[in-house]
Amino acid sequence: MGFYLTEFNPLMDSAVCASGSFSQSLFLGANSWAGASIMALLASAAVLAFLYMLATLLQNQSALANVRLELYEFAVTAAILTVVFLLLNGMCSVKTSWVYPDISSVNPDWADKSMYYSSTNYLMQFADYTLRIMSLQYVAYMFIDWVTSMEISSTPMGIGATLKPVSGLGSVFKPVLNNAFSAETIGVVTTEAQVYVMDYGSYGLLKYFLPLGLVLRSFNVTRRIGGTLIALTLVFLFIYPPLVILTYAPVNASMLSTIDYFKGAYGAGVIGASTGLWMFIQFAATYLWGPDFLFAYALATMPAAAKIFFGAVFMPLFNTVILVTTARYLSKALGEEIDITNLTRMI
């Protein structure tokens, strides 16, 4: 159920949260995301053990003190990995309906899905909705172009006049539609970019950058950059998907009040098919002329414009502010403070 034509299966849902994948990945070795993280932690432990034995053999007390400090940081890193495993297992277990209870009445197909699945499919649904609005605008553009190109010519024996009574309407409507096409194209591109950044970015950070961050954080020289990589992974895994899910409510509620008003104003309630056809003919004959046409057109298009503005401009900017702030303070706690503004600028 939904507007989008093709179901999107995110990597985080199919490769991480699928039935048994989380527990099985712990025993698949370095080829799995969990196995790679554990192997990275074991490699760090092996290096620290070698340094400890070397310092003991050389009776270097300063080196022994440094290695003991590194062992403490290694224990902290192992605790961080354990917390990541627990949180990720929780994210895979938590259903979308637990976070957004009204999702069952809006889109029941997402109620029992993980937030990784629902967040990416919501964005794909929104991109497809925007494409459908663009298709309707294209039809409107064709109609306006046909109307404005109408020409009345009466020139018997070369004497007379050629009239274009509605040619001036083109200069009013066409720039608006052209600008709308441009804005909606950007909205589609940025929305689908969010999908692939969330999907491939989250899985790539989990499988490749999290193990690298664990290794780097186990040693004093590279601890800051390691903590930064871990913080960036946590933001994309546990902050980004819930933010997108919470975006669903205000974006999809933007059409309800106007549509209800439209139905009430023109009597388009729950009626039979024959009565509905008669009311449509009456509406077309009564209101689709003169200034009432502009009112009806605005009444039909403003909800879609509000939804696209909320979904493609306002809410992504709001989410970006939260992501940047969270990444900055989380990276400051785990390593070195970072600013991911450049990474999220396309949103």
Tab-separated table of C-alpha atoms in Angstrom, residues 92-318:
chain	number	residue	atom	x	y	z
A	92	CYS	CA	15.958	-4.325	14.395
A	93	SER	CA	13.395	-5.492	16.966
A	94	VAL	CA	11.514	-2.203	17.361
A	95	LYS	CA	8.633	-1.925	14.908
A	96	THR	CA	7.602	1.295	13.247
A	97	SER	CA	4.189	1.220	14.933
A	98	TRP	CA	5.888	1.393	18.342
A	99	VAL	CA	7.442	4.753	17.454
A	100	TYR	CA	4.564	6.058	15.328
A	101	PRO	CA	1.318	4.370	16.527
A	102	ASP	CA	-0.861	6.039	13.860
A	103	ILE	CA	1.122	4.413	11.047
A	104	SER	CA	-1.357	1.500	11.023
A	105	SER	CA	-4.178	3.775	9.899
A	106	VAL	CA	-2.030	5.582	7.320
A	107	ASN	CA	0.089	2.779	5.870
A	108	PRO	CA	-0.489	-0.611	7.546
A	109	ASP	CA	2.223	-2.298	5.448
A	110	TRP	CA	4.870	-0.488	7.487
A	111	ALA	CA	3.463	-1.144	10.955
A	112	ASP	CA	5.392	-4.400	11.506
A	113	LYS	CA	8.524	-3.334	9.631
A	114	SER	CA	11.782	-2.044	11.054
A	115	MET	CA	12.560	1.660	11.025
A	116	TYR	CA	15.295	1.075	8.434
A	117	TYR	CA	12.683	-0.326	6.043
A	118	SER	CA	9.984	2.256	6.758
A	119	SER	CA	12.273	5.287	6.610
A	120	THR	CA	13.749	4.427	3.196
A	121	ASN	CA	10.391	3.399	1.729
A	122	TYR	CA	8.774	6.591	3.019
A	123	LEU	CA	11.384	8.638	1.147
A	124	MET	CA	10.907	6.558	-2.013
A	125	GLN	CA	7.143	6.993	-1.666
A	126	PHE	CA	7.589	10.740	-1.342
A	127	ALA	CA	9.834	10.878	-4.429
A	128	ASP	CA	7.256	8.920	-6.418
A	129	TYR	CA	4.482	11.212	-5.157
A	130	THR	CA	6.456	14.218	-6.408
A	131	LEU	CA	6.906	12.562	-9.809
A	132	ARG	CA	3.153	11.991	-10.030
A	133	ILE	CA	2.480	15.641	-9.240
A	134	MET	CA	4.962	16.587	-11.968
A	135	SER	CA	3.051	14.363	-14.403
A	136	LEU	CA	-0.211	16.123	-13.530
A	137	GLN	CA	1.471	19.485	-13.993
A	138	TYR	CA	2.719	18.323	-17.380
A	139	VAL	CA	-0.881	17.591	-18.405
A	140	ALA	CA	-1.903	21.036	-17.126
A	141	TYR	CA	0.970	22.564	-19.100
A	142	MET	CA	-0.250	20.818	-22.263
A	143	PHE	CA	-3.787	22.110	-21.681
A	144	ILE	CA	-2.608	25.680	-21.054
A	145	ASP	CA	-0.337	25.563	-24.094
A	146	TRP	CA	-3.236	24.306	-26.217
A	147	VAL	CA	-5.583	27.016	-24.934
A	148	THR	CA	-3.089	29.864	-25.300
A	149	SER	CA	-2.169	28.814	-28.840
A	150	MET	CA	-5.781	29.079	-30.052
A	151	GLU	CA	-6.100	31.553	-32.878
A	152	ILE	CA	-9.211	33.063	-34.463
A	153	SER	CA	-8.550	34.259	-37.978
A	154	SER	CA	-10.933	35.973	-40.356
A	155	THR	CA	-9.190	37.382	-43.428
A	156	PRO	CA	-11.421	37.107	-46.475
A	157	MET	CA	-9.583	38.357	-49.570
A	158	GLY	CA	-6.646	39.245	-47.311
A	159	ILE	CA	-8.618	41.744	-45.304
A	160	GLY	CA	-9.623	41.110	-41.702
A	161	ALA	CA	-8.068	40.270	-38.361
A	162	THR	CA	-6.273	37.464	-36.552
A	163	LEU	CA	-7.066	37.233	-32.855
A	164	LYS	CA	-5.441	35.349	-29.977
A	165	PRO	CA	-7.802	36.172	-27.121
A	166	VAL	CA	-6.154	34.006	-24.434
A	167	SER	CA	-2.504	34.227	-25.437
A	168	GLY	CA	-1.737	36.398	-22.421
A	169	LEU	CA	-2.551	33.564	-20.024
A	170	GLY	CA	0.608	31.759	-21.088
A	171	SER	CA	2.835	34.446	-19.604
A	172	VAL	CA	1.009	34.001	-16.282
A	173	PHE	CA	0.887	30.215	-15.930
A	174	LYS	CA	3.925	28.935	-17.826
A	175	PRO	CA	6.648	30.566	-15.652
A	176	VAL	CA	4.945	29.223	-12.534
A	177	LEU	CA	4.840	25.695	-13.948
A	178	ASN	CA	8.440	25.923	-15.173
A	179	ASN	CA	9.672	26.995	-11.744
A	180	ALA	CA	7.568	24.266	-10.138
A	181	PHE	CA	9.141	21.659	-12.426
A	182	SER	CA	12.629	22.840	-11.474
A	183	ALA	CA	11.899	22.836	-7.742
A	184	GLU	CA	10.235	19.420	-7.876
A	185	THR	CA	13.124	17.945	-9.853
A	186	ILE	CA	15.506	19.081	-7.132
A	187	GLY	CA	13.109	17.619	-4.550
A	188	VAL	CA	13.119	14.208	-6.251
A	189	VAL	CA	16.912	14.163	-6.573
A	190	THR	CA	17.553	15.169	-2.955
A	191	THR	CA	14.921	12.766	-1.606
A	192	GLU	CA	16.349	9.768	-3.443
A	193	ALA	CA	19.842	10.902	-2.462
A	194	GLN	CA	18.749	10.678	1.179
A	195	VAL	CA	17.581	7.104	0.563
A	196	TYR	CA	20.896	5.918	-0.845
A	197	VAL	CA	22.981	7.887	1.638
A	198	MET	CA	20.980	6.368	4.497
A	199	ASP	CA	21.061	2.851	3.066
A	200	TYR	CA	24.573	2.458	1.682
A	201	GLY	CA	26.089	4.952	4.108
A	202	SER	CA	24.693	3.192	7.170
A	203	TYR	CA	25.678	-0.279	5.979
A	204	GLY	CA	29.106	0.875	4.805
A	205	LEU	CA	29.807	2.626	8.096
A	206	LEU	CA	28.668	-0.459	10.002
A	207	LYS	CA	30.679	-2.981	7.994
A	208	TYR	CA	33.859	-1.062	7.180
A	209	PHE	CA	34.268	2.123	9.207
A	210	LEU	CA	33.081	0.769	12.566
A	211	PRO	CA	35.811	-1.953	12.644
A	212	LEU	CA	38.370	0.632	11.536
A	213	GLY	CA	37.181	3.010	14.245
A	214	LEU	CA	37.449	0.258	16.874
A	215	VAL	CA	41.073	-0.429	15.914
A	216	LEU	CA	42.017	3.244	15.825
A	217	ARG	CA	40.338	4.030	19.134
A	218	SER	CA	42.320	1.328	20.945
A	219	PHE	CA	45.564	3.300	20.601
A	220	ASN	CA	46.417	6.717	21.969
A	221	VAL	CA	47.847	8.152	18.741
A	222	THR	CA	44.739	7.442	16.665
A	223	ARG	CA	42.095	7.514	19.415
A	224	ARG	CA	40.446	10.749	18.294
A	225	ILE	CA	39.889	9.732	14.689
A	226	GLY	CA	38.673	6.307	15.839
A	227	GLY	CA	36.123	7.843	18.185
A	228	THR	CA	35.009	10.155	15.393
A	229	LEU	CA	34.324	7.225	13.045
A	230	ILE	CA	32.368	5.424	15.776
A	231	ALA	CA	30.305	8.560	16.489
A	232	LEU	CA	29.507	9.025	12.798
A	233	THR	CA	28.386	5.395	12.601
A	234	LEU	CA	26.125	5.798	15.638
A	235	VAL	CA	24.459	8.874	14.140
A	236	PHE	CA	23.612	7.157	10.854
A	237	LEU	CA	22.483	3.924	12.520
A	238	PHE	CA	20.408	5.186	15.439
A	239	ILE	CA	19.525	8.868	14.862
A	240	TYR	CA	18.814	9.266	11.156
A	241	PRO	CA	16.081	6.569	10.631
A	242	PRO	CA	13.894	7.618	13.611
A	243	LEU	CA	14.111	11.251	12.488
A	244	VAL	CA	12.840	10.323	9.029
A	245	ILE	CA	10.004	8.253	10.521
A	246	LEU	CA	8.921	11.195	12.685
A	247	THR	CA	8.973	13.369	9.542
A	248	TYR	CA	6.228	11.206	8.033
A	249	ALA	CA	3.487	12.649	10.279
A	250	PRO	CA	3.692	16.401	9.458
A	251	VAL	CA	4.455	15.807	5.779
A	252	ASN	CA	1.464	13.561	5.130
A	253	ALA	CA	-0.910	15.601	7.307
A	254	SER	CA	-0.474	18.709	5.143
A	255	MET	CA	-3.164	17.618	2.647
A	256	LEU	CA	-5.943	16.500	4.982
A	257	SER	CA	-7.558	19.784	6.021
A	258	THR	CA	-7.642	21.266	2.518
A	259	ILE	CA	-9.094	18.117	0.961
A	260	ASP	CA	-11.797	17.983	3.639
A	261	TYR	CA	-12.616	21.620	2.962
A	262	PHE	CA	-12.735	20.906	-0.772
A	263	LYS	CA	-15.193	18.044	-0.224
A	264	GLY	CA	-17.361	20.119	2.079
A	265	ALA	CA	-17.410	23.140	-0.214
A	266	TYR	CA	-18.517	21.220	-3.289
A	267	GLY	CA	-20.480	18.396	-1.676
A	268	ALA	CA	-18.055	15.665	-2.747
A	269	GLY	CA	-18.722	13.471	0.250
A	270	VAL	CA	-19.569	9.783	0.319
A	271	ILE	CA	-22.020	9.558	-2.570
A	272	GLY	CA	-23.027	7.071	-5.245
A	273	ALA	CA	-21.382	6.795	-8.632
A	274	SER	CA	-24.271	8.280	-10.645
A	275	THR	CA	-24.736	11.148	-8.200
A	276	GLY	CA	-20.989	11.761	-8.176
A	277	LEU	CA	-20.898	11.975	-11.981
A	278	TRP	CA	-23.778	14.468	-11.997
A	279	MET	CA	-22.084	16.585	-9.304
A	280	PHE	CA	-18.829	16.551	-11.268
A	281	ILE	CA	-20.622	17.777	-14.394
A	282	GLN	CA	-22.384	20.441	-12.339
A	283	PHE	CA	-19.096	21.470	-10.742
A	284	ALA	CA	-17.346	21.657	-14.134
A	285	ALA	CA	-20.152	23.693	-15.666
A	286	THR	CA	-20.477	26.040	-12.696
A	287	TYR	CA	-16.998	26.631	-11.278
A	288	LEU	CA	-14.459	25.959	-14.037
A	289	TRP	CA	-14.979	29.338	-15.642
A	290	GLY	CA	-13.612	32.755	-14.876
A	291	PRO	CA	-12.029	33.540	-11.491
A	292	ASP	CA	-13.510	30.414	-9.916
A	293	PHE	CA	-11.148	28.318	-12.033
A	294	LEU	CA	-8.148	29.962	-10.383
A	295	PHE	CA	-9.652	29.331	-6.960
A	296	ALA	CA	-10.364	25.675	-7.746
A	297	TYR	CA	-6.895	25.178	-9.243
A	298	ALA	CA	-5.226	26.746	-6.204
A	299	LEU	CA	-7.398	24.687	-3.865
A	300	ALA	CA	-6.299	21.497	-5.616
A	301	THR	CA	-2.593	22.299	-5.944
A	302	MET	CA	-1.757	24.041	-2.672
A	303	PRO	CA	-1.887	20.834	-0.556
A	304	ALA	CA	0.537	19.134	-2.946
A	305	ALA	CA	2.805	22.197	-2.926
A	306	ALA	CA	2.742	22.281	0.874
A	307	LYS	CA	3.534	18.578	1.086
A	308	ILE	CA	6.459	18.829	-1.347
A	309	PHE	CA	7.832	21.897	0.440
A	310	PHE	CA	7.604	20.170	3.830
A	311	GLY	CA	9.027	16.874	2.622
A	312	ALA	CA	11.754	18.094	0.276
A	313	VAL	CA	12.881	21.371	1.861
A	314	PHE	CA	11.817	22.171	5.409
A	315	MET	CA	11.950	18.803	7.191
A	316	PRO	CA	15.281	17.694	5.602
A	317	LEU	CA	16.836	20.988	6.717
A	318	PHE	CA	15.425	20.519	10.216
